[in-house]
Amino acid sequence: MSDNEIKIDTAVSPLEGEGIRGDGQAKWYVIHTYSGHENKVKINIEKMAENRGMQDLIIDIIVPTEERIELKNGQRKITTRKMFPGYAIIKMIVTNESWYLVRNTQGVTGFVGHGSEPIPLTKEEVVRMGIEKIRIELDIEPGDTIRIISGPFEGQMGIIEEVNPDKQTVKAKVSMFGRDTPVELEFSQVNKL
């Protein structure tokens, strides 16, 4: 190198030279954070994605929480707690740039996966964790006969009384112990006969 040449040192991600590891589709990934920093990481990633115009790559980031009812001094108190302390869940398209943005956010220790390659959650894991509901199109109407395929009434037959496509639920009458009993079921729990 001569005196006139300037060497520029740039940060390189482990994905550099290997191209995009993802398939170009947005998937849910789990990122490990410092405990107690989950919400800060969420805000920082959202701000950086917006500043860099990467909203098409970083689609959503959530810190799953649940509400609990606690009794204190004889009074009910509703508290919210993190379901997975030390983790945040992000929906993104993995590219060199998006990987680098997330991985180098303050408070992030890495992706869940092996080495530098993040492993996406399966559709079943996403639904089971309640992160995203898969919309089911079911061609049923009141009066149709259904078979219940999961849950406590699995194997039973029922007659549809009401369909709620917004909530993805049906109300049906199921015969139990010689009586018609009304039950509410999700679309995923029934098949039309």
CSV table of C-alpha atoms in Angstrom, one decimal:
chain,number,residue,atom,x,y,z
A,1,MET,CA,0.0,0.0,0.0
A,2,SER,CA,1.4,3.4,-1.0
A,3,ASP,CA,1.3,6.6,1.0
A,4,ASN,CA,-1.5,7.9,-1.2
A,5,GLU,CA,-3.9,5.0,-0.6
A,6,ILE,CA,-6.3,5.1,2.3
A,7,LYS,CA,-7.4,1.9,3.9
A,8,ILE,CA,-11.1,1.9,5.0
A,9,ASP,CA,-12.0,-0.6,7.7
A,10,THR,CA,-15.7,-1.5,7.7
A,11,ALA,CA,-17.6,-3.7,10.0
A,12,VAL,CA,-18.5,-7.0,8.4
A,13,SER,CA,-21.2,-9.3,9.5
A,14,PRO,CA,-20.6,-13.1,9.6
A,15,LEU,CA,-23.1,-13.4,6.7
A,16,GLU,CA,-21.0,-11.2,4.4
A,17,GLY,CA,-19.9,-13.1,1.4
A,18,GLU,CA,-22.3,-15.8,2.1
A,19,GLY,CA,-25.3,-13.8,0.9
A,20,ILE,CA,-28.7,-13.7,2.4
A,21,ARG,CA,-29.4,-16.8,4.6
A,22,GLY,CA,-33.1,-16.3,4.7
A,23,ASP,CA,-35.5,-17.2,1.9
A,24,GLY,CA,-36.7,-13.6,1.5
A,25,GLN,CA,-39.9,-14.2,3.6
A,26,ALA,CA,-40.7,-12.6,6.9
A,27,LYS,CA,-40.5,-15.1,9.7
A,28,TRP,CA,-40.6,-14.9,13.5
A,29,TYR,CA,-37.2,-15.2,15.3
A,30,VAL,CA,-36.3,-15.1,19.0
A,31,ILE,CA,-33.6,-12.7,20.2
A,32,HIS,CA,-31.9,-12.9,23.5
A,33,THR,CA,-31.6,-9.7,25.5
A,34,TYR,CA,-30.2,-8.6,28.8
A,35,SER,CA,-32.9,-9.4,31.4
A,36,GLY,CA,-35.0,-6.3,32.1
A,37,HIS,CA,-34.0,-4.7,28.8
A,38,GLU,CA,-36.6,-6.3,26.6
A,39,ASN,CA,-38.8,-3.2,26.1
A,40,LYS,CA,-35.8,-1.0,25.5
A,41,VAL,CA,-34.5,-3.4,22.9
A,42,LYS,CA,-37.9,-3.3,21.2
A,43,ILE,CA,-38.0,0.5,21.1
A,44,ASN,CA,-34.4,0.8,19.9
A,45,ILE,CA,-34.9,-1.7,17.1
A,46,GLU,CA,-38.1,0.0,15.9
A,47,LYS,CA,-36.3,3.4,16.0
A,48,MET,CA,-33.3,2.2,14.1
A,49,ALA,CA,-35.4,0.4,11.5
A,50,GLU,CA,-37.4,3.6,10.9
A,51,ASN,CA,-34.3,5.8,10.7
A,52,ARG,CA,-32.6,3.5,8.2
A,53,GLY,CA,-35.8,2.9,6.2
A,54,MET,CA,-35.9,-0.8,7.0
A,55,GLN,CA,-39.5,-1.2,8.0
A,56,ASP,CA,-40.0,-3.6,5.0
A,57,LEU,CA,-37.3,-5.9,6.6
A,58,ILE,CA,-38.1,-5.5,10.3
A,59,ILE,CA,-41.9,-6.0,10.3
A,60,ASP,CA,-42.8,-6.4,14.0
A,61,ILE,CA,-41.2,-6.9,17.4
A,62,ILE,CA,-43.0,-8.0,20.5
A,63,VAL,CA,-42.3,-8.7,24.2
A,64,PRO,CA,-45.0,-11.3,25.1
A,65,THR,CA,-46.8,-10.5,28.3
A,66,GLU,CA,-49.6,-12.0,30.3
A,67,GLU,CA,-52.0,-10.5,32.9
A,68,ARG,CA,-52.2,-12.2,36.3
A,69,ILE,CA,-54.6,-11.6,39.2
A,70,GLU,CA,-52.8,-11.4,42.5
A,71,LEU,CA,-54.4,-11.1,46.0
A,72,LYS,CA,-52.7,-8.4,48.1
A,73,ASN,CA,-54.2,-7.4,51.4
A,74,GLY,CA,-57.5,-9.1,50.5
A,75,GLN,CA,-57.8,-7.1,47.3
A,76,ARG,CA,-57.4,-8.3,43.7
A,77,LYS,CA,-54.7,-6.6,41.7
A,78,ILE,CA,-54.1,-7.2,38.0
A,79,THR,CA,-50.4,-7.3,37.2
A,80,THR,CA,-48.7,-7.7,33.8
A,81,ARG,CA,-45.5,-9.8,33.6
A,82,LYS,CA,-43.3,-10.9,30.8
A,83,MET,CA,-43.9,-14.4,29.6
A,84,PHE,CA,-40.3,-14.9,28.5
A,85,PRO,CA,-37.9,-12.7,30.5
A,86,GLY,CA,-34.7,-12.0,28.6
A,87,TYR,CA,-36.3,-12.6,25.2
A,88,ALA,CA,-38.0,-10.6,22.5
A,89,ILE,CA,-39.7,-12.0,19.4
A,90,ILE,CA,-39.2,-10.3,16.1
A,91,LYS,CA,-40.8,-10.8,12.7
A,92,MET,CA,-38.2,-9.9,10.0
A,93,ILE,CA,-36.7,-10.8,6.7
A,94,VAL,CA,-33.2,-11.9,7.3
A,95,THR,CA,-30.6,-10.0,5.2
A,96,ASN,CA,-27.1,-9.0,6.0
A,97,GLU,CA,-28.4,-5.5,6.9
A,98,SER,CA,-31.4,-6.6,9.1
A,99,TRP,CA,-29.3,-9.2,10.9
A,100,TYR,CA,-26.6,-6.6,11.6
A,101,LEU,CA,-29.1,-4.0,12.8
A,102,VAL,CA,-30.7,-6.4,15.3
A,103,ARG,CA,-27.5,-8.1,16.4
A,104,ASN,CA,-25.8,-4.8,17.1
A,105,THR,CA,-28.6,-3.2,19.0
A,106,GLN,CA,-27.7,-2.2,22.6
A,107,GLY,CA,-29.1,-4.9,25.0
A,108,VAL,CA,-29.2,-7.7,22.4
A,109,THR,CA,-26.9,-10.6,23.1
A,110,GLY,CA,-27.8,-12.6,20.0
A,111,PHE,CA,-30.4,-14.6,18.1
A,112,VAL,CA,-31.6,-18.0,19.3
A,113,GLY,CA,-30.0,-20.5,16.9
A,114,HIS,CA,-26.6,-22.0,16.2
A,115,GLY,CA,-23.7,-19.6,15.7
A,116,SER,CA,-24.6,-16.5,13.7
A,117,GLU,CA,-27.6,-18.1,11.9
A,118,PRO,CA,-31.0,-17.4,13.5
A,119,ILE,CA,-33.5,-20.2,13.4
A,120,PRO,CA,-37.1,-19.2,12.7
A,121,LEU,CA,-40.1,-20.3,14.8
A,122,THR,CA,-42.4,-22.9,13.2
A,123,LYS,CA,-46.0,-21.9,12.5
A,124,GLU,CA,-47.1,-24.3,15.2
A,125,GLU,CA,-44.8,-22.5,17.8
A,126,VAL,CA,-46.1,-19.1,16.7
A,127,VAL,CA,-49.7,-20.1,17.1
A,128,ARG,CA,-49.1,-22.0,20.4
A,129,MET,CA,-47.3,-19.0,21.9
A,130,GLY,CA,-50.2,-16.7,20.8
A,131,ILE,CA,-47.9,-14.4,18.8
A,132,GLU,CA,-50.0,-14.5,15.7
A,133,LYS,CA,-53.3,-16.1,14.9
A,134,ILE,CA,-53.6,-17.9,11.6
A,135,ARG,CA,-56.8,-16.9,9.9
A,136,ILE,CA,-58.9,-19.9,8.9
A,137,GLU,CA,-61.5,-19.7,6.2
A,138,LEU,CA,-64.3,-22.1,7.1
A,139,ASP,CA,-67.4,-22.5,4.9
A,140,ILE,CA,-70.0,-23.2,7.6
A,141,GLU,CA,-73.3,-21.7,8.5
A,142,PRO,CA,-76.0,-22.3,11.2
A,143,GLY,CA,-77.6,-25.7,10.8
A,144,ASP,CA,-74.4,-27.4,9.5
A,145,THR,CA,-73.1,-30.5,11.2
A,146,ILE,CA,-69.5,-30.5,12.4
A,147,ARG,CA,-67.1,-32.9,14.0
A,148,ILE,CA,-64.9,-31.6,16.8
A,149,ILE,CA,-61.3,-32.5,16.1
A,150,SER,CA,-59.5,-31.1,19.2
A,151,GLY,CA,-60.1,-30.0,22.7
A,152,PRO,CA,-62.2,-31.6,25.5
A,153,PHE,CA,-65.1,-32.4,23.1
A,154,GLU,CA,-62.8,-34.2,20.5
A,155,GLY,CA,-64.7,-36.8,18.5
A,156,GLN,CA,-68.1,-35.4,19.2
A,157,MET,CA,-70.6,-34.2,16.6
A,158,GLY,CA,-72.4,-30.9,16.8
A,159,ILE,CA,-74.9,-28.7,15.1
A,160,ILE,CA,-73.8,-25.1,14.4
A,161,GLU,CA,-76.0,-22.4,16.0
A,162,GLU,CA,-73.9,-19.3,15.4
A,163,VAL,CA,-70.8,-18.4,13.4
A,164,ASN,CA,-68.5,-15.5,14.3
A,165,PRO,CA,-66.0,-15.0,11.5
A,166,ASP,CA,-64.3,-12.0,13.2
A,167,LYS,CA,-63.5,-14.0,16.4
A,168,GLN,CA,-63.0,-17.2,14.3
A,169,THR,CA,-65.4,-19.1,16.6
A,170,VAL,CA,-68.7,-21.0,16.3
A,171,LYS,CA,-71.4,-21.8,18.8
A,172,ALA,CA,-72.7,-25.4,18.5
A,173,LYS,CA,-75.0,-27.8,20.3
A,174,VAL,CA,-73.2,-31.0,21.3
A,175,SER,CA,-75.2,-34.0,22.7
A,176,MET,CA,-73.8,-34.9,26.1
A,177,PHE,CA,-75.4,-37.3,28.5
A,178,GLY,CA,-78.6,-37.3,26.4
A,179,ARG,CA,-78.8,-33.4,26.5
A,180,ASP,CA,-77.9,-30.8,23.9
A,181,THR,CA,-75.2,-28.6,25.5
A,182,PRO,CA,-74.1,-25.3,23.9
A,183,VAL,CA,-70.3,-25.0,23.4
A,184,GLU,CA,-68.1,-22.3,21.9
A,185,LEU,CA,-65.3,-23.6,19.7
A,186,GLU,CA,-62.6,-22.1,17.6
A,187,PHE,CA,-62.5,-22.7,13.8
A,188,SER,CA,-59.3,-24.7,14.3
A,189,GLN,CA,-61.2,-27.2,16.5
A,190,VAL,CA,-63.9,-28.2,14.0
A,191,ASN,CA,-64.4,-29.8,10.6
A,192,LYS,CA,-67.5,-29.5,8.5
A,193,LEU,CA,-69.2,-32.8,7.6
